[in-house]
XYZ file of C-alpha atoms in Angstrom:
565
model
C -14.278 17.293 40.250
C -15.193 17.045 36.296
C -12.043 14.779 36.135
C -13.476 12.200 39.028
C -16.737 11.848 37.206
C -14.926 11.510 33.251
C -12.163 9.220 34.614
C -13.616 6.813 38.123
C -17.798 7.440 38.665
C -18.735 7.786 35.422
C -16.616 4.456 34.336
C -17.379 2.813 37.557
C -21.877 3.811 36.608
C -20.964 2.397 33.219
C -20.194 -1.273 34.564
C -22.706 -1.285 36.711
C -25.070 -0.563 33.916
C -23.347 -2.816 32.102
C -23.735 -5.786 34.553
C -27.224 -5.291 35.612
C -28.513 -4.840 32.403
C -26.355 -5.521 29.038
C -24.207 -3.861 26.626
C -26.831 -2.719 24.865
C -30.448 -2.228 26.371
C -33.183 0.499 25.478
C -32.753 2.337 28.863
C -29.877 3.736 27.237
C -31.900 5.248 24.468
C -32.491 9.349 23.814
C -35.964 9.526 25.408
C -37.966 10.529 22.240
C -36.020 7.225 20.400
C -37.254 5.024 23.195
C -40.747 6.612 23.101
C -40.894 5.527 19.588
C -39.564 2.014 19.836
C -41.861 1.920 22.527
C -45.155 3.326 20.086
C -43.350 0.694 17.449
C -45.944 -2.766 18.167
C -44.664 -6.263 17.673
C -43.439 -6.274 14.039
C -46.078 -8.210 12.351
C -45.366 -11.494 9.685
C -47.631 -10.112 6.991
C -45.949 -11.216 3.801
C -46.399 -8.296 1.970
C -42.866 -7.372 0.101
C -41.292 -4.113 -1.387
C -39.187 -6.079 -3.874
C -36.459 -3.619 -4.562
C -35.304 -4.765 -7.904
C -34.278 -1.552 -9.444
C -31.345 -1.035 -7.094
C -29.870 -4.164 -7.304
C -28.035 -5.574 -10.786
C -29.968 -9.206 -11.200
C -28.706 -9.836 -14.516
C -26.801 -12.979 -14.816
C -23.915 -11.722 -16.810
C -20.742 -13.409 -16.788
C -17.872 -11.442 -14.397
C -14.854 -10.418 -16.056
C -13.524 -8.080 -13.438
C -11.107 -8.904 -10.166
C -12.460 -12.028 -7.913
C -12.556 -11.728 -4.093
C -11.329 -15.250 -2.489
C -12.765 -16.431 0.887
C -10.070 -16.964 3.111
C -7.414 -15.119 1.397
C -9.023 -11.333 0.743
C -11.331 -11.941 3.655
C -11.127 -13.575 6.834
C -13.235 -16.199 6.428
C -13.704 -19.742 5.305
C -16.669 -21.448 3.996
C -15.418 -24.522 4.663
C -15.717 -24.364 8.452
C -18.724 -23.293 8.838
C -19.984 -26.158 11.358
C -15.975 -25.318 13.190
C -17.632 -21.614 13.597
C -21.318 -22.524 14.749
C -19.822 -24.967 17.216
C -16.732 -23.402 18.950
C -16.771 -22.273 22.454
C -17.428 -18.407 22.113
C -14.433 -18.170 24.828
C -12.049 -20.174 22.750
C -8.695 -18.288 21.699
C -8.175 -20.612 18.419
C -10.611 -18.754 15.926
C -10.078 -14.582 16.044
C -13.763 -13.018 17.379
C -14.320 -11.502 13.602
C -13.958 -14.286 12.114
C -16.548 -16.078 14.422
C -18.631 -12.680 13.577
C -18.327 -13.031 9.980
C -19.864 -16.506 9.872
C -22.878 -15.094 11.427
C -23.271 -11.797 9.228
C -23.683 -14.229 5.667
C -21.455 -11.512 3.530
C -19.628 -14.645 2.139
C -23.331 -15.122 0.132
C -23.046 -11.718 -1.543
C -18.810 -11.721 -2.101
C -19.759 -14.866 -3.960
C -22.794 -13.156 -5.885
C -20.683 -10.261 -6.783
C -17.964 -12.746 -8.200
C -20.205 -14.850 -10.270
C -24.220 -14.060 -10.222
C -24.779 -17.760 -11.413
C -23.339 -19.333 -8.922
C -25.645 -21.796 -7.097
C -28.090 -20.886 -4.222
C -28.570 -24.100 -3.264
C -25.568 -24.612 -0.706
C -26.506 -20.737 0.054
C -30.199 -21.458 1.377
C -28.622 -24.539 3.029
C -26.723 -22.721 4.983
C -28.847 -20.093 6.047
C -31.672 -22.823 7.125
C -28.740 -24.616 9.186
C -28.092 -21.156 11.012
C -31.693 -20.545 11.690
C -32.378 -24.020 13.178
C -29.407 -23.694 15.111
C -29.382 -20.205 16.219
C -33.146 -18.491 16.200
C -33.791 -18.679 19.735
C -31.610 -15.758 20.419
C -29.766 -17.223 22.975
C -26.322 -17.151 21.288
C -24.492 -13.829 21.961
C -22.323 -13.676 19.522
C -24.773 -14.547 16.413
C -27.745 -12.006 18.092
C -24.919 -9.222 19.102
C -26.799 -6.050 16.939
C -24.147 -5.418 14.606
C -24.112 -8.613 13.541
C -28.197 -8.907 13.245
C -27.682 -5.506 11.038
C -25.079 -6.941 8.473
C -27.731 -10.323 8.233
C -30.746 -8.635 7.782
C -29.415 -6.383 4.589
C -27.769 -9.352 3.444
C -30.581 -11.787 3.520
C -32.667 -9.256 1.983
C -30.080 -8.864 -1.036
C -29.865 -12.258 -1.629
C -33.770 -12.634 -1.361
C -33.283 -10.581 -4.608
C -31.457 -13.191 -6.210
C -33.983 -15.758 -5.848
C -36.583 -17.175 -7.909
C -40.133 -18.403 -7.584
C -38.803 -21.734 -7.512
C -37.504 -20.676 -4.035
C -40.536 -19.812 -2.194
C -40.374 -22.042 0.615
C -36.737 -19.883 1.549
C -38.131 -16.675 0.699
C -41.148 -17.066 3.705
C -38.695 -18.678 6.085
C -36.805 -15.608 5.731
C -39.293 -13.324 5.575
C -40.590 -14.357 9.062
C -36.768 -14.429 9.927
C -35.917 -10.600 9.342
C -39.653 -9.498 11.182
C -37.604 -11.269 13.830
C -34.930 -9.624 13.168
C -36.534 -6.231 12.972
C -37.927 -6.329 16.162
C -35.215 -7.744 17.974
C -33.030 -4.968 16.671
C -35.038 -2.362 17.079
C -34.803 -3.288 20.809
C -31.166 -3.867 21.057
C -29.867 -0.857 19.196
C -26.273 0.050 19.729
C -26.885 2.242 22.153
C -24.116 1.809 25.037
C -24.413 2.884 28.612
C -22.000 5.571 28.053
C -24.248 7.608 25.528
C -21.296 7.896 22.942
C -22.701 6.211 19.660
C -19.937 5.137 16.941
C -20.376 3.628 13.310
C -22.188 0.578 14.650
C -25.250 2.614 15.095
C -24.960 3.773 11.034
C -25.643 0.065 10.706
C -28.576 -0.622 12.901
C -30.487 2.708 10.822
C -29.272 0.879 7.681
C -31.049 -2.545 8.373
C -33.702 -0.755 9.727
C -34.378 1.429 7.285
C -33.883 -1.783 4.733
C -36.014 -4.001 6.122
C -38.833 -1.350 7.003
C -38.632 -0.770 3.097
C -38.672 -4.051 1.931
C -41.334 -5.346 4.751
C -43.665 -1.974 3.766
C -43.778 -1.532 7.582
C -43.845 2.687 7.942
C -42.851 2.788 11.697
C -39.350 1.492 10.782
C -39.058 3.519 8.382
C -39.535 6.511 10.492
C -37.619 5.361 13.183
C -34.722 4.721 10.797
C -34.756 8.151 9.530
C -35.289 10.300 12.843
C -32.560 8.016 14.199
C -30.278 8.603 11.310
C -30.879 13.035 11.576
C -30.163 12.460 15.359
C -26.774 10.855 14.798
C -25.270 11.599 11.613
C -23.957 14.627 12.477
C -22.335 13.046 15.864
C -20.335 10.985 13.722
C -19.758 12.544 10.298
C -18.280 15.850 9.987
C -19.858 18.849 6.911
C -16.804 17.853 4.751
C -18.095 13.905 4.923
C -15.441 12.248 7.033
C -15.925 9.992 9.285
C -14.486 10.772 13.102
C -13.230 7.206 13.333
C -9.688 8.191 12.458
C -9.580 5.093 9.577
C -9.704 5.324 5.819
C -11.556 2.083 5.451
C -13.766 3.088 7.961
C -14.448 6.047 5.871
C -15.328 3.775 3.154
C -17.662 1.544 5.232
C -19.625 4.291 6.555
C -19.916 5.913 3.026
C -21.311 2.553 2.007
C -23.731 2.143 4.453
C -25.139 5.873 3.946
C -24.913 5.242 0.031
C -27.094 1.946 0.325
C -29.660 3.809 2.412
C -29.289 6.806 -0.092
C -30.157 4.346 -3.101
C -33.099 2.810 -1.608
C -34.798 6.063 -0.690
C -34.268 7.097 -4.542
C -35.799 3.482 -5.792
C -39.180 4.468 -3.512
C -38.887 8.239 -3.836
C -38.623 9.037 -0.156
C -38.160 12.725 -0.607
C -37.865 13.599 2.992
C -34.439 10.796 2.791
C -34.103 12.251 -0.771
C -33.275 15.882 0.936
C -31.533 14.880 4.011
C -28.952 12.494 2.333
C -28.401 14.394 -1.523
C -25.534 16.659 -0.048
C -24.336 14.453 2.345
C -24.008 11.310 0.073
C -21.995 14.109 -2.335
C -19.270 15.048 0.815
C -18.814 11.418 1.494
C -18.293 10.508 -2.042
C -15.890 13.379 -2.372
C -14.422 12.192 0.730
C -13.787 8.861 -0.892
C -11.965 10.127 -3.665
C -9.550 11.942 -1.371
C -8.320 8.916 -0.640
C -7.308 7.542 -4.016
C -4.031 8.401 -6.303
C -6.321 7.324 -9.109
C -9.986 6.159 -8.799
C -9.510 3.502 -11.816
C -6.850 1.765 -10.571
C -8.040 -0.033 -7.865
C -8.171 0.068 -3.727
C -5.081 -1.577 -3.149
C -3.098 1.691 -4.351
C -4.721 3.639 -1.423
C -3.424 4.117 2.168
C -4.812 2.055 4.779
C -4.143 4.601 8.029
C -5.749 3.603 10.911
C -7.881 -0.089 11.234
C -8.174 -2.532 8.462
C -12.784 -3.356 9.010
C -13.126 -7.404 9.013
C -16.415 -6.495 7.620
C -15.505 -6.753 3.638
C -12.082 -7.128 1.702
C -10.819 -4.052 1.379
C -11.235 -3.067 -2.478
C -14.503 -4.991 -2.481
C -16.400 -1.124 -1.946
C -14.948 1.146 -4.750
C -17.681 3.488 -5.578
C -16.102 4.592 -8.575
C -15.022 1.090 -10.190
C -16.606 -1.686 -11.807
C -16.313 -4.100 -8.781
C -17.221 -5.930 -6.226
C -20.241 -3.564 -4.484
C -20.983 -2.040 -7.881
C -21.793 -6.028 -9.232
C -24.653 -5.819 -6.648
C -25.706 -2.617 -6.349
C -26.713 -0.398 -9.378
C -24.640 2.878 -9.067
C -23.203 4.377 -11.815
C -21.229 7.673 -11.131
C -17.666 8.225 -11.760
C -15.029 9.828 -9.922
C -15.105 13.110 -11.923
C -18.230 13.867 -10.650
C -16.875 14.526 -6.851
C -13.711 15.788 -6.779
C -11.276 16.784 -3.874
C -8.661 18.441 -4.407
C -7.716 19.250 -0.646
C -4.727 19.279 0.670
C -5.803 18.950 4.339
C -9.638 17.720 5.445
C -10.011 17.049 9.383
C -6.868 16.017 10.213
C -6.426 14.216 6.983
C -3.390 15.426 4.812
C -2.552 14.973 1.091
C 0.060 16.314 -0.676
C 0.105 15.726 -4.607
C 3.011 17.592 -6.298
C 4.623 16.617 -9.730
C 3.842 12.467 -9.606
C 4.239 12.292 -5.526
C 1.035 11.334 -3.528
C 1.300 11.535 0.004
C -0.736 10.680 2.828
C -0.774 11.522 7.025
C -3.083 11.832 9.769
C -2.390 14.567 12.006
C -5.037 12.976 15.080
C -6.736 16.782 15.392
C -8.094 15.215 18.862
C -6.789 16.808 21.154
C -8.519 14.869 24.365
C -7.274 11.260 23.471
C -5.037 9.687 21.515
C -5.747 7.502 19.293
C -9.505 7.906 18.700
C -11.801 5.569 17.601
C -10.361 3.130 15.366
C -7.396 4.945 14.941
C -3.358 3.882 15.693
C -0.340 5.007 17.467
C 0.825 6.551 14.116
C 1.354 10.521 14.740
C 4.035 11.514 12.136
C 3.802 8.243 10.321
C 4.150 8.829 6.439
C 2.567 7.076 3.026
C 3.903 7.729 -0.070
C 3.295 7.079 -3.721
C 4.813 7.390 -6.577
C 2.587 7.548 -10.248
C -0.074 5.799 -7.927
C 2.264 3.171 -6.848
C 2.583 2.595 -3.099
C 6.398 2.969 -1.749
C 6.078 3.733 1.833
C 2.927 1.976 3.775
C 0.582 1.860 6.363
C 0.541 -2.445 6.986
C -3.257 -2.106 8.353
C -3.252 -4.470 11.576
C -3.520 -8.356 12.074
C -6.335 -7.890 14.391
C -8.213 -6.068 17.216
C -6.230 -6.963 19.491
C -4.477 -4.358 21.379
C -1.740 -6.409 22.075
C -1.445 -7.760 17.983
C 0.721 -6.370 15.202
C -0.182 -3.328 13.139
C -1.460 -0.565 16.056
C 1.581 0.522 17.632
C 3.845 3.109 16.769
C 6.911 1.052 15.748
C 4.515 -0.907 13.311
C 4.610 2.622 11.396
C 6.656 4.336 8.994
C 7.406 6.733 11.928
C 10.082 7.579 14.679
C 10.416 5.990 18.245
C 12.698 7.852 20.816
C 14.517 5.277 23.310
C 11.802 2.848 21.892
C 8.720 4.953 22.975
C 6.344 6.647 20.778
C 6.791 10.522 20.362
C 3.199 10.556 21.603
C 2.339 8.658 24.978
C -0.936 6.362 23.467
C -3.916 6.061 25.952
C -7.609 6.354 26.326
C -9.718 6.177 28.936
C -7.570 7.689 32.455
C -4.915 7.019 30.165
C -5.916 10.192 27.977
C -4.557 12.315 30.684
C -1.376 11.490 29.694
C -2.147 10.926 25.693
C -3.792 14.367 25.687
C -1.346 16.521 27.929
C 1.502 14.731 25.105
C -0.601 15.243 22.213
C -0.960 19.269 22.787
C 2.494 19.488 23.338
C 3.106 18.302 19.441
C 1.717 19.821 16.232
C 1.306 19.414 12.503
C 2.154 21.948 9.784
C 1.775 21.710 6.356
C 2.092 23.163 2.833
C 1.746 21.994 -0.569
C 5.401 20.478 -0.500
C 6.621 19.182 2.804
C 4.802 17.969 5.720
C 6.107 19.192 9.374
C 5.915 17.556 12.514
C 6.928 18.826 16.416
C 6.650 17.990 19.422
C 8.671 16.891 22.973
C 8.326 13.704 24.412
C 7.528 12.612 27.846
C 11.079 12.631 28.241
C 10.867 15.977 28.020
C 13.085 15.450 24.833
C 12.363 17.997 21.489
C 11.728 16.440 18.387
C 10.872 16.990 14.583
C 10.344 15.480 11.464
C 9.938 17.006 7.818
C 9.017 15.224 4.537
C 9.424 17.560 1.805
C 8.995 16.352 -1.852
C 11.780 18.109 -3.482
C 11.750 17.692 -7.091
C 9.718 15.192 -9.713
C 11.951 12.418 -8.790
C 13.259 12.864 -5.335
C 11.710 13.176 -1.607
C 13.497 13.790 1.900
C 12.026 13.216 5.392
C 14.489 14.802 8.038
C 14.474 14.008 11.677
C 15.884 15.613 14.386
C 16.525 14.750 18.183
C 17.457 16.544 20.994
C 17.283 16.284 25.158
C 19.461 15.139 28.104
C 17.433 12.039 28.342
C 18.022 11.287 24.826
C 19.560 7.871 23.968
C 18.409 6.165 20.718
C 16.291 7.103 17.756
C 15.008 5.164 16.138
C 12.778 5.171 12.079
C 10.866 3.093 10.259
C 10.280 2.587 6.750
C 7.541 0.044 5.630
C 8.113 -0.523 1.868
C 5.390 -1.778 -0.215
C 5.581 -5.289 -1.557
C 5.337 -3.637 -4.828
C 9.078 -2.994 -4.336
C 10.901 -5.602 -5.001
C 14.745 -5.617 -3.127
C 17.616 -5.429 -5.215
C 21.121 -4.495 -3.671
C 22.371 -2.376 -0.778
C 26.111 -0.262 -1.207
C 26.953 0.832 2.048
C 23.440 3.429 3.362
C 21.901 3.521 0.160
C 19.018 0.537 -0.685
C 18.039 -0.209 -3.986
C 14.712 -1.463 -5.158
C 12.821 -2.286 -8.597
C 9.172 -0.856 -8.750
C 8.283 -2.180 -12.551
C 10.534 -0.418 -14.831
C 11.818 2.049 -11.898
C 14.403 2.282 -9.510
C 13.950 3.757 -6.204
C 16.970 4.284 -3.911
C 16.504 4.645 0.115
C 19.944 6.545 0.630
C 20.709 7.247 4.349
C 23.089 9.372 6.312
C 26.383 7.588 7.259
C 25.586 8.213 10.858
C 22.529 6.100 10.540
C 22.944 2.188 11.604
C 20.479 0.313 8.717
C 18.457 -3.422 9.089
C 16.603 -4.648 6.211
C 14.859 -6.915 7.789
C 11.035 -9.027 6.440
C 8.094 -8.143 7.657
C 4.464 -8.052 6.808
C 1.007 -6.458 5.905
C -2.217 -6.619 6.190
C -3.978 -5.300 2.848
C -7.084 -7.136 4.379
C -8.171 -7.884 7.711
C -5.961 -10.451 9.665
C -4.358 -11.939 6.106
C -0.743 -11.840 5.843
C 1.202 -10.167 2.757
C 5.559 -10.292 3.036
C 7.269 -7.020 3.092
C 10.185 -5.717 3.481
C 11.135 -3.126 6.215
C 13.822 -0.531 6.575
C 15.023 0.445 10.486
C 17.258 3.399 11.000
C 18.946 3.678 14.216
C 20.741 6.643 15.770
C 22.565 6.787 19.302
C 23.863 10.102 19.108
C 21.385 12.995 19.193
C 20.326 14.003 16.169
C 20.875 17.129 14.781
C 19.681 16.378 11.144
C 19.089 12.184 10.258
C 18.614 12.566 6.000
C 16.536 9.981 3.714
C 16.506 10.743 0.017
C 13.995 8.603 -1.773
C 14.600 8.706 -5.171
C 12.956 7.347 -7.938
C 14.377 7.201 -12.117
C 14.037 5.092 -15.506
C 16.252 1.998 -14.850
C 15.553 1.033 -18.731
């Protein structure tokens, strides 16, 4: 019986919810949210500001640090704006988040954090084009909520960047996010099946934003009992998010760190004592993440979904960059260590100058989870912080598009299907019955994988790093229904191909060699391919495929790295 309502009524109430009365709608909401949204009047257009100008960084120095390009480190293109505002919301030529990203105005704030004297003037034309075009609400995909969220805080930053001279902007806009507000408020992500996600982090954000900066106290409160309700839902005591993506981890820890900083700028000490701790776990979490905090976002893994939201180094907490142009925050890395090995599925090794990253999907009633892939067993390694073996992040999110399945992975197939059988939804039956049957073990050298297929066909894998220059990952294969195994090895663009003699690969990482040496029973393609270091953008790779059609009793990979000076 519990299975008929989880898997056919409950689904079957949720589209009929759906149909009669939205995606989103407050019926959904906890009753004591709803009473207060209810209690909440008409947001009013008093034009009394909070002007937060001791969280953001106004002053118009000059930018020496990396640039983030429109179009080519996020998917977007200022240049086709009127293409966006115009295109049938059904038409398959433009991807959905990049239609979305025209409406949320983060290209504005990119563009500040690159260069705080660039002009405002094409900037205020193009918000007044969006409002005439677009404030009667009508227009689903420029009034869905997430998308209100990400405009409201980013109207409100730029506000910051305005001047007197601007005042005729600054009221349009005022009256604009009081629009906003309410409609939000109203429309909060909420779905018919009662199961919130990081969308909802978001709405509190904006919320609790523009209740600050519009000095309007019923927001405010509704922003913070929303945000005790949920966080823990969503974010676990060690600050991870249950989303099973790094960069999701990021974005979340952004969106609690903004709210963090604005309750310090207007000493909210309720906020103050909810968030200190939890800021510190997320920022900890953060730094899990990174061989080296200094060096840069592009030297960490990116398991799981690549967010269209930002480019993906654009939030560093701990650098110079990007976010930290806009937002004052000054603490360094030192400050919240991790030295984990293993944090909610999450594993790191770090031996001699190895760094390596898995996921071990601790779910055990779906797989994948959230924004998570069909990865299990997949592997990324670095080597003195520089990437070797990747995760290539995903083109889009698209089910059907490159980057989510399991042979887009540094990870095993077995006669072409993943170890695990992917599903959610009455597909987790299956997904969960095959994810119990494998398991994850760990210490602080080698990673171990096990499990047996649907097949019914035992497998295992072991990386083990086995001295300061050398690392092994050892497969084996076994069952009647066996007929082909087969690996994958995405190798970093960093890596730069040099020769092959007979199973052994040879690349140049700077003034390094690193050899891929297989077994001789192991049939090798080097074949291009590519990555995704930000959402939908292509980067050329190269990729390794091992393939074995006799069972495997032991398939060997030495990675080794030495001076090639």
């Amino acid at each position: 019986m519990q299975i008929f309502y989880k898997f056919f009524f409950d689904p079957l109430k949720i589209r009929i919810l759906n149909y009669f009365f939205g995606n989103y709608n407050i019926i959904y909401y906890p009753k004591k949210i709803k009473k207060i949204v209810k209690d909440t009047s008409k947001i009013n257009s008093s034009n009394d500001l909070n002007i937060l100008y001791n969280i953001f960084n106004l002053n118009l120095e000059s930018m020496n640090q990396t640039k983030f390009i429109l179009n080519e480190d996020y998917i977007f293109d200022e240049n086709k704006l009127d293409l966006y505002w115009n295109v049938n919301m059904n038409s398959n030529k433009i991807d959905i988040e990049e239609l979305n990203a025209s409406h949320r105005f983060h290209w504005i704030i990119i563009s500040l954090s690159n260069n705080k004297n660039v002009s405002r003037v094409k900037f205020i034309q193009d918000i007044e084009k969006w409002i005439l075009k677009f404030s009667d609400n009508e227009d689903k995909i420029a009034w869905h909520p997430y998308n209100v969220s990400e405009r409201i805080c980013n109207w409100i930053i730029f506000l910051h960047y305005l001047d007197s001279s601007n005042k005729n902007i600054i009221n349009i806009l005022l009256k604009q996010i009081n629009i906003h507000l309410y409609f939000l408020i109203n429309n909060l992500e909420f779905p018919a099946s009662k199961k919130v996600n990081n969308h909802i982090v978001n709405n509190i954000r904006a919320i609790y934003m523009g209740g600050q900066f519009t000095m309007n106290p019923k927001l405010i409160n509704l922003a913070k009992i929303l945000l005790k309700d949920k966080y823990s839902d969503l974010i676990s005591i060690n600050g991870t998010l249950n989303e099973s993506s790094v960069h999701y981890q990021f974005l979340i820890t952004k969106s609690i760190l903004e709210i963090y900083l604005i309750s310090v700028a207007v000493n909210d000490k309720e906020l103050i004592l909810f968030l200190k701790s939890k800021v510190k776990a997320l920022l900890e979490s953060c730094n899990f993440f990174m061989t080296n905090p200094k060096i840069g976002m592009n030297k960490i893994p990116k398991i799981g979904d690549v967010s269209p939201d930002i480019p993906f180094s654009w939030f560093n907490p701990f650098k110079k960059n990007g976010w930290r142009n806009i937002w004052k925050f000054c603490e360094v890395e030192k400050d919240y260590p991790n030295n984990k090995i293993e944090m909610d599925g999450w594993i790191k090794l770090k031996k001699y100058d190895w760094t390596i990253f898995s996921f071990s999907h601790p779910r055990l009633d779906e797989y994948p989870s959230g924004h998570g892939h069909d990865d299990f067993a997949s592997i990324n390694i670095f080597f003195k912080n520089q990437p070797i073996l990747i995760d290539i992040g995903c083109l889009s999110y698209d089910n059907n598009n490159y980057g989510k399945k399991s042979k887009d992975h540094s990870t095993l197939l077995i006669n072409n299907k993943s170890v695990i059988s992917p599903g959610i939804g009455y597909k987790s039956i299956k997904s969960s019955k095959s994810r119990k049957l494998s398991s994850v073990n760990h210490d602080i050298n080698s990673i171990t994988w096990k499990g047996i297929t649907a097949e019914n066909i035992l497998w295992s894998r072991k990386l083990e790093i086995i001295s300061s220059k050398q690392a092994e990952i050892i497969d084996i294969c076994k069952g009647n229904k066996y007929k082909l195994m087969t690996s994958y090895f995405y190798i970093s663009n960093d890596l730069k191909y040099e020769n092959k003699i007979d199973n052994k690969f040879k690349f140049r990482l700077k003034n390094m060699s690193c050899d891929f040496n297989f077994d001789n029973d192991a049939e090798i393609q080097l074949q291009d391919s590519v990555s995704y270091d930000n959402y939908g953008i292509e980067k050329k790779i190269k990729l390794l495929v091992a393939s074995y059609t006799k069972p495997v009793n032991k398939s060997l990979v030495k990675i080794k790295l030495y001076d090639s000076s």
